[in-house]
Amino acid sequence: MGLIPAAAPKRATDLWYTEPFDKGWRIAFRIRQTLYSGESEYQQIDLFESESFGKVLVLDGMTMLTERDECGYHEMLVHLPMFTHAKPKRVLIIGGGDGGTLREVLRHPCVEEAVQVEIDSEVMEVSRRFLPELASGFSDPRATVVVGDGISYVGNAPDGSFDVILVDSTDPIGPAEGLFKKEFYSQCRRVLREKGVIAVQSGSPLFQPEVLRQVAAIFKELFPISCSYLSSVPAYGGPWSFTLGSLGPDPAHGPSRPLEGLKGTLRYYTPSLHKAALALPRYVEEMVE
Ligand code: SAM
């Protein structure tokens, strides 16, 4: 992420992509050009080249990622659970159509297979075409990409078949709604191996407190160890939450193994941040108590 560029000159023809984030609050990116715009079977897909956040992927009018700050989301969704587990070999990703989560999982040399279940093949296609630095994992021999519904995939998966499960879904509307329900999470627990770990995106504590409350309460019921943690993703309007469930290792102990050997370079996750991210602001603690 570079320094904030000097303010661009105001032009009468300024084009902006604006996400109506909340009642009376919006986030806007000045855009240089639209790279893709199309309606898939599941959602409207737009990709913009923005002035200061790089490419911006938008699904149904909601910002999914920007090149500038996606590391704060993908690295924290992936590496906190992946380093909590002692040695994850088989990893399941639900959603994550842009490929960022898969890319991060495959940085771990201990991973033998990463299965990604994404309902909308068009999102992956757009990412392959326009976001190669995110979609790099799709061509990794360890990656198995399934186009399908994560709910039915997990429902049909054998007991104890994955070490880590990561849910990188859109918000709880439409096809993603069932991914935030207790039935799905208890199926995930069945599919986790002994000492398995699951982490899910659990929404904005500022604008979707009810999502975080619900997910944290379900995880507390289903897993012997559970916690929520935050990351900073400006394009999402500030802090973003993740919720982790563990059948064994405790994330509070920090990474279970050294980062050396990880492929490529990280831009966000660090061993000290692994522990620090578990410390929550008071208003968030109250949601997950
Ligand atoms: N980082 C983003 C966020 O926090 O909102 C999510 C990124 S990723 C693009 C979300 C993906 O979840 C989308 O590609 C969407 O198609 C996929 N998805 C939604 N519901 C799904 C389901 N039931 N099964 C599999 N994938 C699903």
PDB file of N, CA and C in Angstrom, residues 17-71:
ATOM      1  N   TYR A  17     -17.554   5.559  -8.080  1.00  0.00           N
ATOM      2  CA  TYR A  17     -18.348   4.402  -7.658  1.00  0.00           C
ATOM      3  C   TYR A  17     -18.629   4.625  -6.181  1.00  0.00           C
ATOM      4  N   THR A  18     -19.908   4.675  -5.839  1.00  0.00           N
ATOM      5  CA  THR A  18     -20.295   4.954  -4.451  1.00  0.00           C
ATOM      6  C   THR A  18     -21.051   3.765  -3.867  1.00  0.00           C
ATOM      7  N   GLU A  19     -20.567   3.264  -2.727  1.00  0.00           N
ATOM      8  CA  GLU A  19     -21.305   2.195  -2.044  1.00  0.00           C
ATOM      9  C   GLU A  19     -22.166   2.822  -0.952  1.00  0.00           C
ATOM     10  N   PRO A  20     -23.511   2.690  -1.074  1.00  0.00           N
ATOM     11  CA  PRO A  20     -24.384   3.252  -0.045  1.00  0.00           C
ATOM     12  C   PRO A  20     -24.235   2.419   1.227  1.00  0.00           C
ATOM     13  N   PHE A  21     -23.202   2.734   2.007  1.00  0.00           N
ATOM     14  CA  PHE A  21     -22.765   1.831   3.064  1.00  0.00           C
ATOM     15  C   PHE A  21     -23.777   1.684   4.188  1.00  0.00           C
ATOM     16  N   ASP A  22     -24.274   2.788   4.602  1.00  0.00           N
ATOM     17  CA  ASP A  22     -25.150   2.742   5.765  1.00  0.00           C
ATOM     18  C   ASP A  22     -26.117   3.919   5.658  1.00  0.00           C
ATOM     19  N   LYS A  23     -27.111   3.909   6.486  1.00  0.00           N
ATOM     20  CA  LYS A  23     -28.065   5.046   6.470  1.00  0.00           C
ATOM     21  C   LYS A  23     -27.243   6.327   6.623  1.00  0.00           C
ATOM     22  N   GLY A  24     -27.228   7.158   5.568  1.00  0.00           N
ATOM     23  CA  GLY A  24     -26.575   8.459   5.691  1.00  0.00           C
ATOM     24  C   GLY A  24     -25.062   8.426   5.606  1.00  0.00           C
ATOM     25  N   TRP A  25     -24.481   7.252   5.140  1.00  0.00           N
ATOM     26  CA  TRP A  25     -23.022   7.230   5.032  1.00  0.00           C
ATOM     27  C   TRP A  25     -22.636   6.444   3.800  1.00  0.00           C
ATOM     28  N   ARG A  26     -21.719   6.996   3.014  1.00  0.00           N
ATOM     29  CA  ARG A  26     -21.320   6.319   1.772  1.00  0.00           C
ATOM     30  C   ARG A  26     -19.808   6.263   1.673  1.00  0.00           C
ATOM     31  N   ILE A  27     -19.360   5.277   0.886  1.00  0.00           N
ATOM     32  CA  ILE A  27     -17.928   5.207   0.579  1.00  0.00           C
ATOM     33  C   ILE A  27     -17.817   5.360  -0.934  1.00  0.00           C
ATOM     34  N   ALA A  28     -16.930   6.234  -1.399  1.00  0.00           N
ATOM     35  CA  ALA A  28     -16.849   6.485  -2.846  1.00  0.00           C
ATOM     36  C   ALA A  28     -15.404   6.379  -3.321  1.00  0.00           C
ATOM     37  N   PHE A  29     -15.248   5.775  -4.503  1.00  0.00           N
ATOM     38  CA  PHE A  29     -13.939   5.668  -5.145  1.00  0.00           C
ATOM     39  C   PHE A  29     -14.021   6.406  -6.468  1.00  0.00           C
ATOM     40  N   ARG A  30     -13.110   7.354  -6.690  1.00  0.00           N
ATOM     41  CA  ARG A  30     -13.076   7.984  -8.008  1.00  0.00           C
ATOM     42  C   ARG A  30     -12.495   6.957  -8.982  1.00  0.00           C
ATOM     43  N   ILE A  31     -13.225   6.744 -10.098  1.00  0.00           N
ATOM     44  CA  ILE A  31     -12.748   5.673 -10.986  1.00  0.00           C
ATOM     45  C   ILE A  31     -12.215   6.222 -12.304  1.00  0.00           C
ATOM     46  N   ARG A  32     -11.212   5.500 -12.812  1.00  0.00           N
ATOM     47  CA  ARG A  32     -10.606   5.862 -14.098  1.00  0.00           C
ATOM     48  C   ARG A  32     -11.369   5.168 -15.222  1.00  0.00           C
ATOM     49  N   GLN A  33     -11.711   3.882 -15.009  1.00  0.00           N
ATOM     50  CA  GLN A  33     -12.464   3.174 -16.058  1.00  0.00           C
ATOM     51  C   GLN A  33     -13.145   1.940 -15.477  1.00  0.00           C
ATOM     52  N   THR A  34     -14.176   1.513 -16.177  1.00  0.00           N
ATOM     53  CA  THR A  34     -14.846   0.258 -15.824  1.00  0.00           C
ATOM     54  C   THR A  34     -14.195  -0.851 -16.636  1.00  0.00           C
ATOM     55  N   LEU A  35     -13.681  -1.850 -15.948  1.00  0.00           N
ATOM     56  CA  LEU A  35     -12.982  -2.938 -16.660  1.00  0.00           C
ATOM     57  C   LEU A  35     -13.947  -4.061 -17.043  1.00  0.00           C
ATOM     58  N   TYR A  36     -14.995  -4.246 -16.192  1.00  0.00           N
ATOM     59  CA  TYR A  36     -15.975  -5.314 -16.471  1.00  0.00           C
ATOM     60  C   TYR A  36     -17.283  -4.945 -15.792  1.00  0.00           C
ATOM     61  N   SER A  37     -18.387  -5.279 -16.481  1.00  0.00           N
ATOM     62  CA  SER A  37     -19.695  -5.110 -15.838  1.00  0.00           C
ATOM     63  C   SER A  37     -20.641  -6.139 -16.452  1.00  0.00           C
ATOM     64  N   GLY A  38     -21.185  -7.035 -15.596  1.00  0.00           N
ATOM     65  CA  GLY A  38     -22.064  -8.078 -16.152  1.00  0.00           C
ATOM     66  C   GLY A  38     -22.897  -8.711 -15.052  1.00  0.00           C
ATOM     67  N   GLU A  39     -23.972  -9.338 -15.466  1.00  0.00           N
ATOM     68  CA  GLU A  39     -24.900  -9.995 -14.515  1.00  0.00           C
ATOM     69  C   GLU A  39     -24.690 -11.503 -14.634  1.00  0.00           C
ATOM     70  N   SER A  40     -24.263 -12.157 -13.552  1.00  0.00           N
ATOM     71  CA  SER A  40     -24.125 -13.622 -13.617  1.00  0.00           C
ATOM     72  C   SER A  40     -25.454 -14.241 -13.174  1.00  0.00           C
ATOM     73  N   GLU A  41     -25.461 -15.540 -13.054  1.00  0.00           N
ATOM     74  CA  GLU A  41     -26.685 -16.227 -12.581  1.00  0.00           C
ATOM     75  C   GLU A  41     -27.015 -15.801 -11.145  1.00  0.00           C
ATOM     76  N   TYR A  42     -25.983 -15.308 -10.421  1.00  0.00           N
ATOM     77  CA  TYR A  42     -26.192 -15.039  -8.993  1.00  0.00           C
ATOM     78  C   TYR A  42     -26.130 -13.568  -8.615  1.00  0.00           C
ATOM     79  N   GLN A  43     -25.394 -12.754  -9.405  1.00  0.00           N
ATOM     80  CA  GLN A  43     -25.193 -11.381  -8.912  1.00  0.00           C
ATOM     81  C   GLN A  43     -24.658 -10.483 -10.033  1.00  0.00           C
ATOM     82  N   GLN A  44     -24.744  -9.179  -9.779  1.00  0.00           N
ATOM     83  CA  GLN A  44     -24.142  -8.185 -10.665  1.00  0.00           C
ATOM     84  C   GLN A  44     -22.648  -8.129 -10.328  1.00  0.00           C
ATOM     85  N   ILE A  45     -21.793  -8.208 -11.318  1.00  0.00           N
ATOM     86  CA  ILE A  45     -20.342  -8.178 -11.102  1.00  0.00           C
ATOM     87  C   ILE A  45     -19.781  -6.954 -11.802  1.00  0.00           C
ATOM     88  N   ASP A  46     -19.103  -6.096 -11.041  1.00  0.00           N
ATOM     89  CA  ASP A  46     -18.460  -4.908 -11.622  1.00  0.00           C
ATOM     90  C   ASP A  46     -17.005  -4.856 -11.169  1.00  0.00           C
ATOM     91  N   LEU A  47     -16.153  -4.422 -12.076  1.00  0.00           N
ATOM     92  CA  LEU A  47     -14.741  -4.260 -11.722  1.00  0.00           C
ATOM     93  C   LEU A  47     -14.281  -2.905 -12.254  1.00  0.00           C
ATOM     94  N   PHE A  48     -13.761  -2.082 -11.338  1.00  0.00           N
ATOM     95  CA  PHE A  48     -13.332  -0.744 -11.717  1.00  0.00           C
ATOM     96  C   PHE A  48     -11.824  -0.592 -11.529  1.00  0.00           C
ATOM     97  N   GLU A  49     -11.241   0.289 -12.302  1.00  0.00           N
ATOM     98  CA  GLU A  49      -9.881   0.769 -12.031  1.00  0.00           C
ATOM     99  C   GLU A  49     -10.068   2.086 -11.289  1.00  0.00           C
ATOM    100  N   SER A  50      -9.651   2.132 -10.024  1.00  0.00           N
ATOM    101  CA  SER A  50      -9.893   3.357  -9.256  1.00  0.00           C
ATOM    102  C   SER A  50      -8.650   4.235  -9.228  1.00  0.00           C
ATOM    103  N   GLU A  51      -8.826   5.477  -8.822  1.00  0.00           N
ATOM    104  CA  GLU A  51      -7.719   6.445  -8.796  1.00  0.00           C
ATOM    105  C   GLU A  51      -6.693   6.078  -7.719  1.00  0.00           C
ATOM    106  N   SER A  52      -7.178   5.630  -6.547  1.00  0.00           N
ATOM    107  CA  SER A  52      -6.171   5.466  -5.479  1.00  0.00           C
ATOM    108  C   SER A  52      -6.234   4.132  -4.745  1.00  0.00           C
ATOM    109  N   PHE A  53      -7.164   3.239  -5.131  1.00  0.00           N
ATOM    110  CA  PHE A  53      -7.205   1.934  -4.453  1.00  0.00           C
ATOM    111  C   PHE A  53      -6.956   0.777  -5.417  1.00  0.00           C
ATOM    112  N   GLY A  54      -6.426   1.121  -6.626  1.00  0.00           N
ATOM    113  CA  GLY A  54      -6.214   0.049  -7.598  1.00  0.00           C
ATOM    114  C   GLY A  54      -7.544  -0.474  -8.106  1.00  0.00           C
ATOM    115  N   LYS A  55      -7.552  -1.751  -8.472  1.00  0.00           N
ATOM    116  CA  LYS A  55      -8.796  -2.325  -9.005  1.00  0.00           C
ATOM    117  C   LYS A  55      -9.751  -2.584  -7.832  1.00  0.00           C
ATOM    118  N   VAL A  56     -11.033  -2.397  -8.095  1.00  0.00           N
ATOM    119  CA  VAL A  56     -12.077  -2.576  -7.074  1.00  0.00           C
ATOM    120  C   VAL A  56     -13.111  -3.561  -7.622  1.00  0.00           C
ATOM    121  N   LEU A  57     -13.288  -4.702  -6.904  1.00  0.00           N
ATOM    122  CA  LEU A  57     -14.287  -5.701  -7.312  1.00  0.00           C
ATOM    123  C   LEU A  57     -15.560  -5.465  -6.508  1.00  0.00           C
ATOM    124  N   VAL A  58     -16.685  -5.385  -7.215  1.00  0.00           N
ATOM    125  CA  VAL A  58     -17.982  -5.075  -6.587  1.00  0.00           C
ATOM    126  C   VAL A  58     -19.006  -6.137  -6.988  1.00  0.00           C
ATOM    127  N   LEU A  59     -19.693  -6.704  -5.987  1.00  0.00           N
ATOM    128  CA  LEU A  59     -20.768  -7.663  -6.284  1.00  0.00           C
ATOM    129  C   LEU A  59     -22.068  -7.089  -5.749  1.00  0.00           C
ATOM    130  N   ASP A  60     -23.065  -7.020  -6.594  1.00  0.00           N
ATOM    131  CA  ASP A  60     -24.373  -6.463  -6.201  1.00  0.00           C
ATOM    132  C   ASP A  60     -24.231  -5.130  -5.469  1.00  0.00           C
ATOM    133  N   GLY A  61     -23.316  -4.311  -5.982  1.00  0.00           N
ATOM    134  CA  GLY A  61     -23.173  -2.956  -5.423  1.00  0.00           C
ATOM    135  C   GLY A  61     -22.429  -2.912  -4.103  1.00  0.00           C
ATOM    136  N   MET A  62     -21.795  -4.033  -3.711  1.00  0.00           N
ATOM    137  CA  MET A  62     -21.027  -4.048  -2.454  1.00  0.00           C
ATOM    138  C   MET A  62     -19.558  -4.345  -2.761  1.00  0.00           C
ATOM    139  N   THR A  63     -18.679  -3.535  -2.177  1.00  0.00           N
ATOM    140  CA  THR A  63     -17.257  -3.701  -2.420  1.00  0.00           C
ATOM    141  C   THR A  63     -16.770  -5.018  -1.826  1.00  0.00           C
ATOM    142  N   MET A  64     -16.174  -5.846  -2.656  1.00  0.00           N
ATOM    143  CA  MET A  64     -15.621  -7.128  -2.208  1.00  0.00           C
ATOM    144  C   MET A  64     -14.154  -6.964  -1.851  1.00  0.00           C
ATOM    145  N   LEU A  65     -13.422  -6.253  -2.710  1.00  0.00           N
ATOM    146  CA  LEU A  65     -12.000  -6.046  -2.424  1.00  0.00           C
ATOM    147  C   LEU A  65     -11.473  -4.888  -3.259  1.00  0.00           C
ATOM    148  N   THR A  66     -10.374  -4.324  -2.731  1.00  0.00           N
ATOM    149  CA  THR A  66      -9.586  -3.397  -3.547  1.00  0.00           C
ATOM    150  C   THR A  66      -8.151  -3.919  -3.499  1.00  0.00           C
ATOM    151  N   GLU A  67      -7.407  -3.688  -4.560  1.00  0.00           N
ATOM    152  CA  GLU A  67      -6.008  -4.150  -4.603  1.00  0.00           C
ATOM    153  C   GLU A  67      -5.203  -3.530  -3.460  1.00  0.00           C
ATOM    154  N   ARG A  68      -5.601  -2.331  -3.047  1.00  0.00           N
ATOM    155  CA  ARG A  68      -4.771  -1.609  -2.083  1.00  0.00           C
ATOM    156  C   ARG A  68      -4.874  -2.187  -0.674  1.00  0.00           C
ATOM    157  N   ASP A  69      -6.099  -2.646  -0.275  1.00  0.00           N
ATOM    158  CA  ASP A  69      -6.215  -3.077   1.139  1.00  0.00           C
ATOM    159  C   ASP A  69      -6.745  -4.497   1.307  1.00  0.00           C
ATOM    160  N   GLU A  70      -6.755  -5.295   0.215  1.00  0.00           N
ATOM    161  CA  GLU A  70      -7.266  -6.669   0.349  1.00  0.00           C
ATOM    162  C   GLU A  70      -6.399  -7.508   1.267  1.00  0.00           C
ATOM    163  N   CYS A  71      -5.115  -7.105   1.426  1.00  0.00           N
ATOM    164  CA  CYS A  71      -4.220  -7.905   2.284  1.00  0.00           C
ATOM    165  C   CYS A  71      -4.734  -7.941   3.720  1.00  0.00           C
TER     166      CYS A  71
END
